[in-house]
């Protein structure tokens, strides 16, 4: 009886171990199972197991094209908004210069510019009379400097600071934009020296 009992226990132990081993193998097999994507048609790209967290940043061709179109569209919208904003600033500072009686006619063409030719293609056209000589961005900078320089001159004069030499000065004969900025800087400097800045 004792031998029979021991044999039964031994048989149960072996059976239990075999069951555990089989269970482990089944678990490992499940973890290592590879999902094979269905065969792709020619000319297409199939991505499986997309996992950015694991460093997999693969995308399909259609996804890449879609992302590219989205980026281009966003840039076009932002550019349009920026251009619209600059246009409003041109209007704002043009009105301010007019209010101060500042002559800005030198910033615009007085007659149509030549340039029409058979080899010019696209939307480009020669400037017409009344159109600005500079880009909107440059134009805003010039108008802003002129208007603010006028304000500085007014402030200096109201505080007994001489400005006639600055207004008539030519700091940069080769570049009128830099010359006007130099006048603005000189007036600001005098106000600082007088303790008004």
Tab-separated table of C-alpha atoms in Angstrom:
chain	number	residue	atom	x	y	z
A	1	UNK	CA	0.000	0.000	0.000
A	2	UNK	CA	2.776	2.421	0.910
A	3	UNK	CA	4.552	1.789	-2.387
A	4	UNK	CA	1.274	2.251	-4.259
A	5	UNK	CA	0.618	5.517	-2.478
A	6	UNK	CA	4.142	6.832	-3.186
A	7	UNK	CA	3.837	5.851	-6.826
A	8	UNK	CA	0.539	7.703	-7.073
A	9	UNK	CA	2.052	10.810	-5.432
A	10	UNK	CA	5.036	10.639	-7.774
A	11	UNK	CA	2.735	10.247	-10.746
A	12	UNK	CA	0.660	13.253	-9.636
A	13	UNK	CA	3.816	15.363	-9.141
A	14	UNK	CA	5.124	14.519	-12.614
A	15	UNK	CA	1.695	15.213	-14.094
A	16	UNK	CA	1.451	18.561	-12.279
A	17	UNK	CA	4.923	19.596	-13.450
A	18	UNK	CA	4.048	18.632	-16.990
A	19	UNK	CA	0.876	20.718	-16.752
A	20	UNK	CA	2.799	23.795	-15.490
A	21	UNK	CA	5.413	23.358	-18.221
A	22	UNK	CA	2.721	23.091	-20.862
A	23	UNK	CA	0.992	26.207	-19.512
A	24	UNK	CA	4.262	28.187	-19.607
A	25	UNK	CA	4.966	27.101	-23.173
A	26	UNK	CA	1.448	28.106	-24.210
A	27	UNK	CA	1.896	31.556	-22.566
A	28	UNK	CA	5.261	32.078	-24.261
A	29	UNK	CA	3.811	30.985	-27.563
A	30	UNK	CA	1.018	33.531	-27.215
A	31	UNK	CA	3.447	36.375	-26.386
A	32	UNK	CA	5.682	35.527	-29.321
A	33	UNK	CA	2.888	35.196	-31.835
A	34	UNK	CA	3.534	37.519	-34.786
A	35	UNK	CA	0.556	38.993	-36.551
A	36	UNK	CA	1.240	38.950	-40.262
A	37	UNK	CA	-0.484	41.696	-42.186
A	38	UNK	CA	-2.395	40.720	-45.254
A	39	UNK	CA	-0.424	40.923	-48.456
A	40	UNK	CA	-0.316	44.445	-49.837
A	41	UNK	CA	-1.236	45.361	-53.331
A	42	UNK	CA	1.508	46.638	-55.592
A	43	UNK	CA	2.221	50.339	-55.216
A	44	UNK	CA	0.788	50.537	-51.697
A	45	UNK	CA	2.443	50.583	-48.294
A	46	UNK	CA	1.082	48.754	-45.270
A	47	UNK	CA	2.181	49.482	-41.726
A	48	UNK	CA	1.429	47.182	-38.821
A	49	UNK	CA	1.892	47.594	-35.098
A	50	UNK	CA	2.269	51.398	-35.259
A	51	UNK	CA	3.763	52.230	-31.879
A	52	UNK	CA	5.317	55.733	-31.476
A	53	UNK	CA	6.022	55.075	-27.791
A	54	UNK	CA	8.411	52.323	-28.832
A	55	UNK	CA	10.107	54.510	-31.423
A	56	UNK	CA	8.072	53.311	-34.401
A	57	UNK	CA	7.126	56.402	-36.400
A	58	UNK	CA	6.296	54.673	-39.662
A	59	UNK	CA	3.311	56.002	-41.573
A	60	UNK	CA	1.536	54.974	-44.712
A	61	UNK	CA	2.009	56.846	-47.966
A	62	UNK	CA	-1.515	58.289	-47.758
A	63	UNK	CA	-0.905	59.449	-44.186
A	64	UNK	CA	2.311	61.161	-45.235
A	65	UNK	CA	0.617	62.953	-48.129
A	66	UNK	CA	-2.235	64.018	-45.863
A	67	UNK	CA	0.179	65.436	-43.287
A	68	UNK	CA	2.077	67.316	-45.997
A	69	UNK	CA	-1.110	68.880	-47.347
A	70	UNK	CA	-2.135	69.907	-43.818
A	71	UNK	CA	1.222	71.613	-43.201
A	72	UNK	CA	1.089	73.511	-46.503
A	73	UNK	CA	-2.504	74.602	-45.839
A	74	UNK	CA	-1.565	75.839	-42.346
A	75	UNK	CA	1.334	77.857	-43.757
A	76	UNK	CA	-0.887	79.448	-46.396
A	77	UNK	CA	-3.435	80.446	-43.748
A	78	UNK	CA	-0.780	81.893	-41.425
A	79	UNK	CA	0.860	83.783	-44.294
A	80	UNK	CA	-2.502	85.243	-45.310
A	81	UNK	CA	-3.246	86.310	-41.736
A	82	UNK	CA	0.202	87.864	-41.358
A	83	UNK	CA	-0.150	89.756	-44.635
A	84	UNK	CA	-3.574	91.019	-43.605
A	85	UNK	CA	-2.124	92.200	-40.278
A	86	UNK	CA	0.725	94.035	-42.003
A	87	UNK	CA	-1.768	95.654	-44.373
A	88	UNK	CA	-3.725	97.009	-41.404
A	89	UNK	CA	-0.524	98.435	-39.921
A	90	UNK	CA	0.247	100.205	-43.204
A	91	UNK	CA	-3.170	101.844	-43.045
A	92	UNK	CA	-2.745	102.713	-39.373
A	93	UNK	CA	0.645	104.412	-39.695
A	94	UNK	CA	-0.249	106.073	-43.014
A	95	UNK	CA	-3.199	107.689	-41.253
A	96	UNK	CA	-0.952	108.706	-38.358
A	97	UNK	CA	1.558	110.337	-40.715
A	98	UNK	CA	-1.262	112.174	-42.486
A	99	UNK	CA	-2.534	113.375	-39.110
A	100	UNK	CA	0.925	114.757	-38.274
A	101	UNK	CA	1.247	116.382	-41.697
A	102	UNK	CA	4.210	114.194	-42.692
A	103	UNK	CA	4.845	113.935	-46.428
A	104	UNK	CA	5.159	110.284	-47.500
A	105	UNK	CA	4.683	110.770	-51.249
A	106	UNK	CA	8.287	109.682	-51.848
A	107	UNK	CA	7.303	106.169	-50.804
A	108	UNK	CA	4.919	105.719	-53.744
A	109	UNK	CA	5.343	105.650	-57.517
A	110	UNK	CA	4.178	108.801	-59.277
A	111	UNK	CA	3.789	107.110	-62.666
A	112	UNK	CA	3.352	103.650	-64.129
A	113	UNK	CA	6.557	101.653	-64.198
A	114	UNK	CA	7.739	99.932	-67.404
A	115	UNK	CA	8.227	96.187	-67.396
A	116	UNK	CA	5.512	94.515	-69.455
A	117	UNK	CA	7.194	91.975	-71.698
A	118	UNK	CA	6.382	88.662	-73.347
A	119	UNK	CA	8.864	86.770	-71.144
A	120	UNK	CA	7.252	87.830	-67.856
A	121	UNK	CA	4.917	85.096	-66.656
A	122	UNK	CA	2.772	84.515	-63.602
A	123	UNK	CA	1.015	87.151	-61.492
A	124	UNK	CA	3.915	89.603	-61.527
A	125	UNK	CA	3.093	92.999	-62.986
A	126	UNK	CA	5.038	96.280	-63.053
A	127	UNK	CA	4.007	98.819	-60.430
A	128	UNK	CA	1.416	101.411	-61.304
A	129	UNK	CA	1.205	105.034	-60.217
A	130	UNK	CA	0.208	105.314	-56.570
A	131	UNK	CA	1.528	101.880	-55.622
A	132	UNK	CA	4.267	101.630	-52.946
A	133	UNK	CA	7.906	101.364	-53.910
A	134	UNK	CA	8.587	98.988	-51.020
A	135	UNK	CA	7.109	95.812	-49.584
A	136	UNK	CA	4.398	96.178	-46.949
A	137	UNK	CA	6.815	95.104	-44.207
A	138	UNK	CA	9.393	97.754	-45.174
A	139	UNK	CA	6.681	100.349	-45.662
A	140	UNK	CA	5.318	99.792	-42.156
A	141	UNK	CA	8.811	100.277	-40.723
A	142	UNK	CA	9.345	103.576	-42.581
A	143	UNK	CA	5.920	104.988	-41.711
A	144	UNK	CA	6.280	103.969	-38.060
A	145	UNK	CA	9.719	105.604	-37.799
A	146	UNK	CA	8.497	108.847	-39.349
A	147	UNK	CA	5.436	109.079	-37.122
A	148	UNK	CA	7.356	108.277	-33.936
A	149	UNK	CA	10.169	110.646	-34.894
A	150	UNK	CA	7.590	113.424	-35.185
A	151	UNK	CA	6.337	112.563	-31.702
A	152	UNK	CA	9.897	112.705	-30.346
A	153	UNK	CA	10.511	116.083	-31.982
A	154	UNK	CA	7.341	117.432	-30.396
A	155	UNK	CA	8.349	116.099	-26.978
A	156	UNK	CA	11.862	117.506	-27.249
A	157	UNK	CA	10.672	120.948	-28.260
A	158	UNK	CA	8.099	121.051	-25.472
A	159	UNK	CA	10.976	120.419	-23.034
A	160	UNK	CA	13.356	122.970	-24.545
A	161	UNK	CA	15.588	120.441	-26.325
A	162	UNK	CA	16.997	121.518	-29.689
A	163	UNK	CA	16.023	119.298	-32.608
A	164	UNK	CA	16.600	121.417	-35.742
A	165	UNK	CA	20.097	120.019	-36.275
A	166	UNK	CA	18.838	116.454	-35.987
A	167	UNK	CA	15.916	116.958	-38.355
A	168	UNK	CA	18.214	118.397	-41.028
A	169	UNK	CA	21.092	116.003	-40.409
A	170	UNK	CA	22.219	113.350	-42.882
A	171	UNK	CA	23.684	110.430	-40.986
A	172	UNK	CA	23.518	107.939	-43.857
A	173	UNK	CA	23.500	109.454	-47.327
A	174	UNK	CA	23.487	106.033	-48.948
A	175	UNK	CA	20.353	104.768	-47.201
A	176	UNK	CA	17.411	107.007	-46.328
A	177	UNK	CA	15.800	104.332	-44.141
A	178	UNK	CA	18.914	104.020	-41.973
A	179	UNK	CA	19.206	107.814	-41.976
A	180	UNK	CA	15.685	108.232	-40.579
A	181	UNK	CA	16.341	105.586	-37.940
A	182	UNK	CA	19.509	107.436	-36.948
A	183	UNK	CA	17.472	110.619	-36.414
A	184	UNK	CA	14.996	108.707	-34.280
A	185	UNK	CA	17.837	107.248	-32.189
A	186	UNK	CA	19.497	110.642	-31.734
A	187	UNK	CA	16.275	112.247	-30.495
A	188	UNK	CA	15.686	109.346	-28.091
A	189	UNK	CA	19.252	109.777	-26.829
A	190	UNK	CA	18.721	113.483	-26.116
A	191	UNK	CA	15.547	112.773	-24.175
A	192	UNK	CA	17.418	110.194	-22.105
A	193	UNK	CA	20.242	112.641	-21.423
A	194	UNK	CA	17.649	115.142	-20.230
A	195	UNK	CA	16.260	112.537	-17.850
A	196	UNK	CA	12.967	112.248	-19.712
A	197	UNK	CA	13.357	108.559	-20.570
